[in-house]
mmCIF file of C-alpha atoms and ligand atoms in Angstrom:
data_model
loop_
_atom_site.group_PDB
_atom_site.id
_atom_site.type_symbol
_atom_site.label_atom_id
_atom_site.label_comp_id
_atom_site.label_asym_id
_atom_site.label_seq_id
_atom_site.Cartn_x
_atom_site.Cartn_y
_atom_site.Cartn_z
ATOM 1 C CA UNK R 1 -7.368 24.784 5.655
ATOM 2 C CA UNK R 2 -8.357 21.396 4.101
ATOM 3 C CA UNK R 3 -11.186 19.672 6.485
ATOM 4 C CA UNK R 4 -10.468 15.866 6.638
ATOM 5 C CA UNK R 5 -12.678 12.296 7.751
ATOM 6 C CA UNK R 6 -11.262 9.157 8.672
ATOM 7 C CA UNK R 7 -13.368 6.480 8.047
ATOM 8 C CA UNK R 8 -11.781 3.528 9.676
ATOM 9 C CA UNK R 9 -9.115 4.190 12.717
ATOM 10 C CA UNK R 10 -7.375 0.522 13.153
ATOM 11 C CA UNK R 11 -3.472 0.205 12.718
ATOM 12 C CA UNK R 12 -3.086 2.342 9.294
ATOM 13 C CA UNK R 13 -6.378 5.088 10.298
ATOM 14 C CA UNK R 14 -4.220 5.499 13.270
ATOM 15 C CA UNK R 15 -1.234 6.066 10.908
ATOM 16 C CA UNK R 16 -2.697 8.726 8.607
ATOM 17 C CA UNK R 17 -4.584 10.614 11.826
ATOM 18 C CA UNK R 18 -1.127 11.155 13.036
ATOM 19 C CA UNK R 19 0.273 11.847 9.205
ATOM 20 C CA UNK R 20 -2.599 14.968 9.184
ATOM 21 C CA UNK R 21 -1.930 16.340 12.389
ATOM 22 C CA UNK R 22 2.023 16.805 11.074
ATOM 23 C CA UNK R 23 0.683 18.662 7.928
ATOM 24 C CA UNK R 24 0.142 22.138 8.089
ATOM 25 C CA UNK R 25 -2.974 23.144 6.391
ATOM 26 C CA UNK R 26 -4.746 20.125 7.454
ATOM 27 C CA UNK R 27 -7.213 19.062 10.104
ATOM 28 C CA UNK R 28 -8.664 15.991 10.933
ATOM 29 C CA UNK R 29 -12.635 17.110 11.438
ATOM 30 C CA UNK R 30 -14.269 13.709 11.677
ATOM 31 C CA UNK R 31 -13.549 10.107 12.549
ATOM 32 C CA UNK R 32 -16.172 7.094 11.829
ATOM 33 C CA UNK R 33 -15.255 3.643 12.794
ATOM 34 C CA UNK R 34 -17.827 1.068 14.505
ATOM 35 C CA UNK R 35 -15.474 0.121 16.745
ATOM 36 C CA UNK R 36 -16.302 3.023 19.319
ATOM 37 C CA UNK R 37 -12.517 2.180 21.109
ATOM 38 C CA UNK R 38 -10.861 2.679 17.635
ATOM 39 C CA UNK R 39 -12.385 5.567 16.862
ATOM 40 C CA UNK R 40 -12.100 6.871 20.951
ATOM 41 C CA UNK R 41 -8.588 6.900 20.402
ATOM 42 C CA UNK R 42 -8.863 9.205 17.423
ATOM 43 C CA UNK R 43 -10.991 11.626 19.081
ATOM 44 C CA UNK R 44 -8.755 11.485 21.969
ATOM 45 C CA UNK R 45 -5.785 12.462 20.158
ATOM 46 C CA UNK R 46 -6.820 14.513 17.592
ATOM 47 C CA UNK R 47 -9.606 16.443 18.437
ATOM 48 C CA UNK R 48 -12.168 14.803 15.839
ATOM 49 C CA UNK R 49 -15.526 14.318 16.269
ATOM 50 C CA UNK R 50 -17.168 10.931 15.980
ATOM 51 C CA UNK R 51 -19.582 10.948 13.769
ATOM 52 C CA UNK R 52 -21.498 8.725 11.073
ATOM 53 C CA UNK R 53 -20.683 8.149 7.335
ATOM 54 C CA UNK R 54 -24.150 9.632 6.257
ATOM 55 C CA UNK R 55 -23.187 13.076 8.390
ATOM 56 C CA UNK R 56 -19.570 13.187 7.233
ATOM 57 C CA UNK R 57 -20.519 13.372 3.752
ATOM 58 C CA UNK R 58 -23.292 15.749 3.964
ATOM 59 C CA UNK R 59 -21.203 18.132 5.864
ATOM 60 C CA UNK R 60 -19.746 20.743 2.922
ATOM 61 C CA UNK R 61 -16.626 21.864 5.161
ATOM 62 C CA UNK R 62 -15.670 18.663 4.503
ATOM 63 C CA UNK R 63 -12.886 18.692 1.722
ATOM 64 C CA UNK R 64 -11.600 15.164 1.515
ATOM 65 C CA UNK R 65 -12.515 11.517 2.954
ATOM 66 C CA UNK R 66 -9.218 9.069 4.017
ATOM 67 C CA UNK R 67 -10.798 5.660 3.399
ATOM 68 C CA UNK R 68 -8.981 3.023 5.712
ATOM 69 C CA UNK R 69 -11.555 0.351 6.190
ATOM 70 C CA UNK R 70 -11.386 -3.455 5.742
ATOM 71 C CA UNK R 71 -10.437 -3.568 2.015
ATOM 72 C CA UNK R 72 -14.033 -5.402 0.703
ATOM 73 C CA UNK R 73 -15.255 -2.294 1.801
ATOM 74 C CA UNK R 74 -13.308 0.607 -0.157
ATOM 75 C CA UNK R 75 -15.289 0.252 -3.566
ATOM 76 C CA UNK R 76 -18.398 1.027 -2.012
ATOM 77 C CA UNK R 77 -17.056 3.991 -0.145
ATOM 78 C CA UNK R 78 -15.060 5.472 -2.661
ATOM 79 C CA UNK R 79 -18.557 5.455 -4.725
ATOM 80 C CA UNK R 80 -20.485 7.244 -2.087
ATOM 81 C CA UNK R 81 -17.210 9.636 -1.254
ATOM 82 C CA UNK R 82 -16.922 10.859 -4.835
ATOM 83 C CA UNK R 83 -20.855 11.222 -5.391
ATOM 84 C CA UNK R 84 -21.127 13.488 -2.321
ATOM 85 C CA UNK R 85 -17.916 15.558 -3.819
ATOM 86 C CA UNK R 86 -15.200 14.945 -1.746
ATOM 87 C CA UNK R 87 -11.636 13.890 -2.758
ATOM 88 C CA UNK R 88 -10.777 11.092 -1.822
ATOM 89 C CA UNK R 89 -7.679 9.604 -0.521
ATOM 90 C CA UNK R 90 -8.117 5.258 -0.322
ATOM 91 C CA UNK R 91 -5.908 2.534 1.033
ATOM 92 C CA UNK R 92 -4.772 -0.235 -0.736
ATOM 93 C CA UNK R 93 -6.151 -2.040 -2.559
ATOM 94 C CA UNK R 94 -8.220 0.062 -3.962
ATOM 95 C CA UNK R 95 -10.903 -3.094 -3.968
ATOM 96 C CA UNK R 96 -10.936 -6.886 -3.974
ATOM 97 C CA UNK R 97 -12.484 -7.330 -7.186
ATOM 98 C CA UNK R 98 -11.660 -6.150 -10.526
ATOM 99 C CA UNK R 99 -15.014 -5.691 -11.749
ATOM 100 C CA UNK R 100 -15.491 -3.221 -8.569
ATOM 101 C CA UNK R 101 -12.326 -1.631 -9.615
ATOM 102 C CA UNK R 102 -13.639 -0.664 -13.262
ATOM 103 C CA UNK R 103 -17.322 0.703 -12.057
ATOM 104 C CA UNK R 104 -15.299 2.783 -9.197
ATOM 105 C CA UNK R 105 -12.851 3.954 -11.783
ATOM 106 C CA UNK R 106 -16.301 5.212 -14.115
ATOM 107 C CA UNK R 107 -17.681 6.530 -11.002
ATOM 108 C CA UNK R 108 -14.646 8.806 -10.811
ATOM 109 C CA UNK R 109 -14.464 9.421 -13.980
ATOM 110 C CA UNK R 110 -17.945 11.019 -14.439
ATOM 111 C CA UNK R 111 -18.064 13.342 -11.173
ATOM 112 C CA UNK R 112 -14.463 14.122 -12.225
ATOM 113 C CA UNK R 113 -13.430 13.474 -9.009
ATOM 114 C CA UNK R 114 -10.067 13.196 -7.144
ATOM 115 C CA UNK R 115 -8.957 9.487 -6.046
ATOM 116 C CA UNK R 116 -5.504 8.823 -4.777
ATOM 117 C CA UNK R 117 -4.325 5.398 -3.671
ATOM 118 C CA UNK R 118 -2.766 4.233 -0.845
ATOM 119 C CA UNK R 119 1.097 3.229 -2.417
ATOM 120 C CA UNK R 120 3.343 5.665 0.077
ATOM 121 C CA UNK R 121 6.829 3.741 -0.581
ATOM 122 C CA UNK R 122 6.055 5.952 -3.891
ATOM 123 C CA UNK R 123 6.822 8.659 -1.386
ATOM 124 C CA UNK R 124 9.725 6.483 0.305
ATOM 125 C CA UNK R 125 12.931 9.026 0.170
ATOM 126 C CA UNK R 126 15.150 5.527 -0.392
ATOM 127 C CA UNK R 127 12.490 4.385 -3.207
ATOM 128 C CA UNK R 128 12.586 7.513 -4.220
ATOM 129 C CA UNK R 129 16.219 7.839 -5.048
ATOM 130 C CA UNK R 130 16.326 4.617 -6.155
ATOM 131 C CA UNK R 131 13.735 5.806 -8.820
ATOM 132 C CA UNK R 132 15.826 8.609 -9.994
ATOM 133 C CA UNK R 133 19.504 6.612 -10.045
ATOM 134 C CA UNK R 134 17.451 4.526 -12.492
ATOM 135 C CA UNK R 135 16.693 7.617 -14.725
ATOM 136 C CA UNK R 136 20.372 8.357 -14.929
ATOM 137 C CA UNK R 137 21.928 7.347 -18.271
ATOM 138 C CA UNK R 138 25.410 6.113 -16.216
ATOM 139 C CA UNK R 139 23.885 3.299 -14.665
ATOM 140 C CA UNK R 140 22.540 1.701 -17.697
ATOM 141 C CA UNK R 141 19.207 -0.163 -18.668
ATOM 142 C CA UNK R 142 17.319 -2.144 -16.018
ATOM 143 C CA UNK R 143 17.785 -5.792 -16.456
ATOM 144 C CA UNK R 144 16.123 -7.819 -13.284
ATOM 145 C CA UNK R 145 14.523 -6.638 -10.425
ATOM 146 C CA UNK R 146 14.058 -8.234 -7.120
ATOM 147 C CA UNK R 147 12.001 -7.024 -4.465
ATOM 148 C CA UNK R 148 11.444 -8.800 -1.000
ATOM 149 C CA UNK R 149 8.752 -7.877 1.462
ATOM 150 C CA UNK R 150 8.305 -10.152 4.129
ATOM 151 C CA UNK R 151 6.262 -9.192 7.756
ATOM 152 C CA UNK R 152 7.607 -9.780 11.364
ATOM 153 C CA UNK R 153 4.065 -11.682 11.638
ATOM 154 C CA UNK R 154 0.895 -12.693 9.927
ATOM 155 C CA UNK R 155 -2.177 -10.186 10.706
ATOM 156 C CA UNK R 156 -4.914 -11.870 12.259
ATOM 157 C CA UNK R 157 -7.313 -14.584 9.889
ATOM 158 C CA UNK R 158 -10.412 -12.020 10.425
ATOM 159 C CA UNK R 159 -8.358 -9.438 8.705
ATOM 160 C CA UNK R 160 -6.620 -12.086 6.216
ATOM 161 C CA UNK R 161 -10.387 -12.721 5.111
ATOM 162 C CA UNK R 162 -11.673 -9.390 4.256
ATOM 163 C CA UNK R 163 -7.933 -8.568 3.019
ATOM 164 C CA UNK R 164 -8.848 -10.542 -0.175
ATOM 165 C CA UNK R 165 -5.487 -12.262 0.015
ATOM 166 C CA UNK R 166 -1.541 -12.056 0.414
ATOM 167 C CA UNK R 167 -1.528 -11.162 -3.470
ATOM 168 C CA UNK R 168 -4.338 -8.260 -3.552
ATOM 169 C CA UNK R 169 -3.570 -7.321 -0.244
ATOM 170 C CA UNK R 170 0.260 -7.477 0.523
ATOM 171 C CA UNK R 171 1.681 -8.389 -2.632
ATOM 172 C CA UNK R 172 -0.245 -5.293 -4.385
ATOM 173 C CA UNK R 173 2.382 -2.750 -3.026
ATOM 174 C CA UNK R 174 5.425 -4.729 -4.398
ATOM 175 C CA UNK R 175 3.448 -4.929 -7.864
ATOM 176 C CA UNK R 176 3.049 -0.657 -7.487
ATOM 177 C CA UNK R 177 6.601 -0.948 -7.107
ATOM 178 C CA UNK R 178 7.502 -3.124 -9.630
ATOM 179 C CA UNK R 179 5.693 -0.997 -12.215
ATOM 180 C CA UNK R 180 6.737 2.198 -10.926
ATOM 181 C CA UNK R 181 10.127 1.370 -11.230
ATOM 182 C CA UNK R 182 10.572 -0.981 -14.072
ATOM 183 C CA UNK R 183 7.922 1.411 -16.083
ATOM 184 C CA UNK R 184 7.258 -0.628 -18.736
ATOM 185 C CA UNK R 185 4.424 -3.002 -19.600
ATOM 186 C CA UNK R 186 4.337 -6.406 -17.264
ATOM 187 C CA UNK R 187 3.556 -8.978 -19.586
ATOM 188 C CA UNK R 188 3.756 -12.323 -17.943
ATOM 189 C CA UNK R 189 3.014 -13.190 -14.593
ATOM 190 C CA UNK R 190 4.210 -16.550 -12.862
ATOM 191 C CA UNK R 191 3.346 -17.737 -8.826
ATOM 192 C CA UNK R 192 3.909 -20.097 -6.757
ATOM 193 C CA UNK R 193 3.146 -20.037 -3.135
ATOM 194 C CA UNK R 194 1.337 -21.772 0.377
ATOM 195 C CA UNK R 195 0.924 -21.893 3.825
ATOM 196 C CA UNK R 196 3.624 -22.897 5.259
ATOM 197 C CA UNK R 197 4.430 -20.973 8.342
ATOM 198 C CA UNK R 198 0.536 -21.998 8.889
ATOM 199 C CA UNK R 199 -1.252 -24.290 7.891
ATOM 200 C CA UNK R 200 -5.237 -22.609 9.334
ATOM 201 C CA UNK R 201 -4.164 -19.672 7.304
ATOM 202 C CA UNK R 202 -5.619 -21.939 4.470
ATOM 203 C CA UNK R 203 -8.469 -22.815 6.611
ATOM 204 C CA UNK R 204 -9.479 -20.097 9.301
ATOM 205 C CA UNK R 205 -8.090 -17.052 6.888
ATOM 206 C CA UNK R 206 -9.092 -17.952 3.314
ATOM 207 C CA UNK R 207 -5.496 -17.309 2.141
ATOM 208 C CA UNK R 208 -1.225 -18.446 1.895
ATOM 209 C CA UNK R 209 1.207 -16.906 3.693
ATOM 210 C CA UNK R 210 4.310 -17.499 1.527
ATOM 211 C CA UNK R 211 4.816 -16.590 -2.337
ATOM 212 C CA UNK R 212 7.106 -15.823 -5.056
ATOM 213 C CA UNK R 213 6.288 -14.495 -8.005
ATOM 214 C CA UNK R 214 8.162 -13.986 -11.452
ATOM 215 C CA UNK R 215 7.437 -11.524 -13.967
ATOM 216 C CA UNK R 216 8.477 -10.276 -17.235
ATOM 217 C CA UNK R 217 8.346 -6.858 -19.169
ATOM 218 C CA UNK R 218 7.646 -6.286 -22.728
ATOM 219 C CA UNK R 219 11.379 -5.832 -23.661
ATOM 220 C CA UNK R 220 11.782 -9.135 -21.557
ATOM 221 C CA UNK R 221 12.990 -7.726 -17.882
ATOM 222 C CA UNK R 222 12.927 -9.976 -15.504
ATOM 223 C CA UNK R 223 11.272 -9.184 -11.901
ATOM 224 C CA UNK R 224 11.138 -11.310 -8.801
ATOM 225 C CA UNK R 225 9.292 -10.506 -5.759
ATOM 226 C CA UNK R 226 9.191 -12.713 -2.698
ATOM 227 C CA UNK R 227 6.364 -12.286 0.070
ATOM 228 C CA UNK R 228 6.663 -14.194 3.603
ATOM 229 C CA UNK R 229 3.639 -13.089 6.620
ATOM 230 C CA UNK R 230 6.711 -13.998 9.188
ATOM 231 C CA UNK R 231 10.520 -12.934 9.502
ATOM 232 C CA UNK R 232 12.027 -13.793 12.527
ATOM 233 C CA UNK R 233 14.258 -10.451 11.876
ATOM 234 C CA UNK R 234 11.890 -7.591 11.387
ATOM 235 C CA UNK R 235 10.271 -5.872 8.910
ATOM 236 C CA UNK R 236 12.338 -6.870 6.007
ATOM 237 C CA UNK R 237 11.808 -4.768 2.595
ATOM 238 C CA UNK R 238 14.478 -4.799 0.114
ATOM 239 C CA UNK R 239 14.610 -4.047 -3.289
ATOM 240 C CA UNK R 240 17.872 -4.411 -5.655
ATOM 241 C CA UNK R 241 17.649 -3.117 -9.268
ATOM 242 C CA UNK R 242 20.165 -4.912 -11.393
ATOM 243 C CA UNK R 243 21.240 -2.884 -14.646
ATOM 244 C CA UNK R 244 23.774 -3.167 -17.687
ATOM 245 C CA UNK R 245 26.351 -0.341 -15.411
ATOM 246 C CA UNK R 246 25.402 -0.886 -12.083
ATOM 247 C CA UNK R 247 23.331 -3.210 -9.450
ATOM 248 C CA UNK R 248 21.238 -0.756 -6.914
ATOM 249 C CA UNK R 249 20.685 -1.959 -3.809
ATOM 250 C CA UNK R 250 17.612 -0.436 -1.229
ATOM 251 C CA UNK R 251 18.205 -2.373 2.041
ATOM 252 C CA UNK R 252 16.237 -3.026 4.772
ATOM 253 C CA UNK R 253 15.921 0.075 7.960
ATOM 254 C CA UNK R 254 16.937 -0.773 11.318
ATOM 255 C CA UNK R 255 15.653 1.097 14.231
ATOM 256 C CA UNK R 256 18.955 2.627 14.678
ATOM 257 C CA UNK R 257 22.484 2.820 12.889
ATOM 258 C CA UNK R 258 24.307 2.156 15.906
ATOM 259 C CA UNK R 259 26.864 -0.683 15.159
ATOM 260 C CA UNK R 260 28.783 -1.835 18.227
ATOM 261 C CA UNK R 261 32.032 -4.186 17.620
ATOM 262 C CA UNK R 262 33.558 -5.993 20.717
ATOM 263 C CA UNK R 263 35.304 -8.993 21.029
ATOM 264 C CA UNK R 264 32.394 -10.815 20.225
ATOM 265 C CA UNK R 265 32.291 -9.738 16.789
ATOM 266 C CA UNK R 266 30.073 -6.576 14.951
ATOM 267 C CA UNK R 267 26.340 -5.880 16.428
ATOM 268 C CA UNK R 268 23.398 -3.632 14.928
ATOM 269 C CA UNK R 269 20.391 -3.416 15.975
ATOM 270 C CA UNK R 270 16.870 -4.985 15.086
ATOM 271 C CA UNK R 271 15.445 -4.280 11.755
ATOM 272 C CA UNK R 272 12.557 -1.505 12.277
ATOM 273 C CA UNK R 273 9.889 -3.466 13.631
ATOM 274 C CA UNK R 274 6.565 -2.772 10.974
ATOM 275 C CA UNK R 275 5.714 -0.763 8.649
ATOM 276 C CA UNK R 276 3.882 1.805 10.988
ATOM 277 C CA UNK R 277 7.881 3.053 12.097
ATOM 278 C CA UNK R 278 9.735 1.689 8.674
ATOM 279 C CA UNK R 279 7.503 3.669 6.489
ATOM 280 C CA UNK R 280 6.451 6.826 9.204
ATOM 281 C CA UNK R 281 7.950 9.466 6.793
ATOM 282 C CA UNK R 282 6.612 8.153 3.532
ATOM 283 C CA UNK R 283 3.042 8.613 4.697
ATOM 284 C CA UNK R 284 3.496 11.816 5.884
ATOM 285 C CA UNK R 285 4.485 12.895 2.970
ATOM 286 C CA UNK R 286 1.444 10.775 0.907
ATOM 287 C CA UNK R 287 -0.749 12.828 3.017
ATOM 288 C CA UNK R 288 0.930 16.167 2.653
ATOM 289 C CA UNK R 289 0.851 15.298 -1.521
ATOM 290 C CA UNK R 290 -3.167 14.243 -0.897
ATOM 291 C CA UNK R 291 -3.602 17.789 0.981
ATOM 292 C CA UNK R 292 -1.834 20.030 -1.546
ATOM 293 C CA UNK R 293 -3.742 17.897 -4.345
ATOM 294 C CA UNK R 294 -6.685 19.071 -2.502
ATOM 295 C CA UNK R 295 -5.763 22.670 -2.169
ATOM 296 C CA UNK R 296 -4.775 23.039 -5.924
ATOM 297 C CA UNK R 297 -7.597 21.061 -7.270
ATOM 298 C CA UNK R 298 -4.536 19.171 -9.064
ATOM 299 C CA UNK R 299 -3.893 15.328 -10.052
ATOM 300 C CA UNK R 300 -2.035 13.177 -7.513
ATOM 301 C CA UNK R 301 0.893 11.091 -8.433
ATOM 302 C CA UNK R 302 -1.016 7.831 -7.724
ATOM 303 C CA UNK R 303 -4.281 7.175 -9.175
ATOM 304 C CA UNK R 304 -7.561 5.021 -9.061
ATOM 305 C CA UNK R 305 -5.827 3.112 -12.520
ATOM 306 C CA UNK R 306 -2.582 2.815 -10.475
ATOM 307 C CA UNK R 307 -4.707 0.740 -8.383
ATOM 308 C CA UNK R 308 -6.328 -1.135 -11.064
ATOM 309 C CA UNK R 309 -2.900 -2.325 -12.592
ATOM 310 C CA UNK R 310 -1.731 -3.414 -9.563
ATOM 311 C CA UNK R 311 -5.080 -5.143 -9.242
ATOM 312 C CA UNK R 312 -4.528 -6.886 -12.741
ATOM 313 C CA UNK R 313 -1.356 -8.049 -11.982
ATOM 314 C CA UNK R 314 -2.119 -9.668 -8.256
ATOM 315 C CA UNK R 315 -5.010 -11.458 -9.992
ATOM 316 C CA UNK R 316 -3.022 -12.445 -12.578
ATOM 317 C CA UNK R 317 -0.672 -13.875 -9.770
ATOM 318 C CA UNK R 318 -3.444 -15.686 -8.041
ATOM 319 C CA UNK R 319 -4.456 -16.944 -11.626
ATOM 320 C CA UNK R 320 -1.197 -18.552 -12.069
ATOM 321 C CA UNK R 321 -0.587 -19.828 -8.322
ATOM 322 C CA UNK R 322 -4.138 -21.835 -8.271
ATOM 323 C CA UNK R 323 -3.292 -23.271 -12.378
ATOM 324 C CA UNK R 324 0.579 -23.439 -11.636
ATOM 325 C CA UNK R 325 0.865 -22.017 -15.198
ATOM 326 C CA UNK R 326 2.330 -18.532 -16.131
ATOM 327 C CA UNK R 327 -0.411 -15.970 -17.021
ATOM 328 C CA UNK R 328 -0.214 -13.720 -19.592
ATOM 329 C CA UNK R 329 -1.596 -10.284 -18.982
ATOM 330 C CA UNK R 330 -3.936 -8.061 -21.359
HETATM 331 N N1 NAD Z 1 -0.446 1.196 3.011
HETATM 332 C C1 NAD Z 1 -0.123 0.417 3.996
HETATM 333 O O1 NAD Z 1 1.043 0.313 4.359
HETATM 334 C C2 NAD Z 1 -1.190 -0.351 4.724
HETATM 335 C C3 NAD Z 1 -0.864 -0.959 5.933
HETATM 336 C C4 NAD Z 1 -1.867 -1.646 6.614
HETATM 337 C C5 NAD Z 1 -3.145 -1.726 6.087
HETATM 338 N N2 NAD Z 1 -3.414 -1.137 4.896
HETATM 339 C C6 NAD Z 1 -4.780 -1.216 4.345
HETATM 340 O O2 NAD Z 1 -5.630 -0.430 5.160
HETATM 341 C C7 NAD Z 1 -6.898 -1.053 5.328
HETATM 342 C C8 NAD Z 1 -7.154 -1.252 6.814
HETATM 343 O O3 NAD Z 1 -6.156 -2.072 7.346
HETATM 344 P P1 NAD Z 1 -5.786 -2.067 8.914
HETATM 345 O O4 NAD Z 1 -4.559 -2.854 9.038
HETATM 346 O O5 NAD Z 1 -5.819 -0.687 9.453
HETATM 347 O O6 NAD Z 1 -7.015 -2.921 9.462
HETATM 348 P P2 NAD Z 1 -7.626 -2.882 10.938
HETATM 349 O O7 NAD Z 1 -8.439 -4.112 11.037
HETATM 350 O O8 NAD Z 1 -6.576 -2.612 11.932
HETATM 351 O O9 NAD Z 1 -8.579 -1.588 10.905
HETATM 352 C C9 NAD Z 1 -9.741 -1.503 10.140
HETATM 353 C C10 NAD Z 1 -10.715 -0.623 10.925
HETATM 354 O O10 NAD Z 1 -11.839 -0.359 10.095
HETATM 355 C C11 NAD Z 1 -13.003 -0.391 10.947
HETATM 356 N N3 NAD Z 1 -14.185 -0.561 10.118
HETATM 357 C C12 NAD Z 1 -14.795 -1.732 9.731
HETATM 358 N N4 NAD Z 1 -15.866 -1.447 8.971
HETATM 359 C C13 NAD Z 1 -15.938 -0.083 8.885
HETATM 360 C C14 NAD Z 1 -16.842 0.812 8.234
HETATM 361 N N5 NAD Z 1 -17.866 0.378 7.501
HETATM 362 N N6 NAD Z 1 -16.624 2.158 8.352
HETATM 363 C C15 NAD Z 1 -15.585 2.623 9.085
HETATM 364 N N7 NAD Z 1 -14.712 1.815 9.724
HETATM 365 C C16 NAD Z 1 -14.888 0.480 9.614
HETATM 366 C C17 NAD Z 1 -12.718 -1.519 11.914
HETATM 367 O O11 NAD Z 1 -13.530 -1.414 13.080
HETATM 368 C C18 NAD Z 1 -11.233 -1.302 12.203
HETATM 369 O O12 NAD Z 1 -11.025 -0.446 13.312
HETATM 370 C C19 NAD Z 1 -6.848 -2.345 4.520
HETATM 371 O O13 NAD Z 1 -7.443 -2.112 3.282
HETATM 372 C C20 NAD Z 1 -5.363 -2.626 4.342
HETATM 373 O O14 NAD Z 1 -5.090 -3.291 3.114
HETATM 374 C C21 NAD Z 1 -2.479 -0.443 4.231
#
């Protein structure tokens, strides 16, 4: 049995305490969150005990740590996770700062510690053959990639503040995904963004809420991903991978695939409404791959550096969106 602790239970801790009570072998010992509601609802539903950060760590039945806290607080964590021995499994992004990024990455490095990050559409099943169609030889080499992520609605400016912005903290998955399946050096990165849905997210949440970026590869791919906080039609994540045999298309989920035509003309329903439903299977199998990484003492398929590149790239992005100049990445 690998012993688990949440440390923060708001929308995604709530996500992975569900993810652990679906996978067998796991158990979700502890839960610390300040927020004594948030972390209520944990012990509520999962049977784990409340408890503080200091007792979680020094408790040795503990096997691994889920770290789910505002993101300017995951460095620090990580640190103290990996010191005290436990694996650690850590949200995106894996911190704000790059800086952070490279002393957490040494801190790893020197306990040899286990540190897997947060990207489940790595563990999407549609990513996931989308990934593999790519490998095969019939559909030819990857020319331009577009990926679209845009929210039903903007999370609130507290969140947007600690979040250090759309590019580290939403635009970070899409640059996972961009490397993962382009897998080849990014060399160029150009953005352009703002807040236009509105206007206080400049003001009350330090950030933008609309952006496009455009990126190029070593062997001169082109990829184009487009990030909105609002879409009026769901939770809208496509991806299409256009290639020298084929164009690959990864469309957007609706809640159901029930299509009703009447003399009004061809209905489906809504989109799936966030990325708690959209992406429900994908973590459970992120935590499943974090467990059995646990129990085998082996390497996960998404690492601390995974993290850092994705960093370097959404930095590079917010480089080029506050110089309107591309940036070229080391
Ligand atoms: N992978 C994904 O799809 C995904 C989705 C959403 C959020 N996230 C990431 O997860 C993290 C949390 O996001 P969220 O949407 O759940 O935010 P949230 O605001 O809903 O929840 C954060 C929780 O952390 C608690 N917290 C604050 N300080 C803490 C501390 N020191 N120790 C323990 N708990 C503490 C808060 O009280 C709150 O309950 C962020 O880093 C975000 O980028 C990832």
């Amino acid at each position: 049995m690998v012993r688990l602790a949440l440390l923060g239970a708001g929308r995604i801790g709530r996500v992975h305490a569900r993810a652990i009570s679906m996978v067998n072998d796991a158990h979700l010992k502890y839960v610390f969150d300040p927020g004594a509601d948030a972390s209520q609802l944990v012990v509520d539903a999962y049977g784990a005990i409340s408890a503080p950060i200091e007792d979680i760590l020094d408790d040795s039945e503990v096997d691994g740590v889920l770290i789910c806290t505002p993101s300017d607080q995951h460095a620090d964590q990580i640190k103290r996770a990996i010191k005290a021995g436990k694996a650690v499994f850590c949200e995106k992004p894996l911190s704000t700062d790059l800086d952070m990024t490279r002393q957490v990455l040494e801190v790893v490095d020197e306990h040899q510690g286990c540190l897997m990050l947060g990207f489940q559409r790595r563990f999407d099943s549609h990513f996931m053959a989308l990934k593999a169609k790519l490998a095969e030889e019939a559909v030819g080499s990857l020319e331009q990639l577009l990926i679209i992520s845009r929210d039903p609605s903007p999370p609130p400016y507290s969140y947007m503040r600690a979040s250090g912005g759309l590019f580290k903290d939403m635009m970070i998955h899409d640059f996972d995904m961009a490397r993962w399946l382009v897998d080849e050096k990014i060399v160029s990165v150009y953005a352009t963004g703002g807040a236009i849905i509105d206007e206080k997210t400049r003001t009350e949440g330090n950030d933008i809420d609309s952006a496009s970026v455009l990126m190029t590869t070593e062997t001169n791919k082109q990829i184009t991903i487009i990030n909105s906080r609002r879409a009026s039609v769901g939770y809208d994540q496509r991806v299409e991978a256009h290639c020298s045999n084929a164009t690959l298309n990864v469309n957007s989920m609706r809640e159901t695939t029930l299509v009703v035509a009447d003399a009004g003309g061809i209905a489906e329903t809504p989109l799936e409404n966030f990325f708690m439903t959209r992406y429900q299977d994908a973590y459970r199998r992120e935590i499943e791959h974090f467990v059995s990484c646990v129990q085998s003492s082996s390497i996960p398929l998404v690492l601390g550096s995974d993290g850092m590149e994705a960093l370097v790239l959404a930095e590079a992005a917010g480089s080029s969106f506050s110089s309107g100049f591309s940036v070229k990445v080391d």
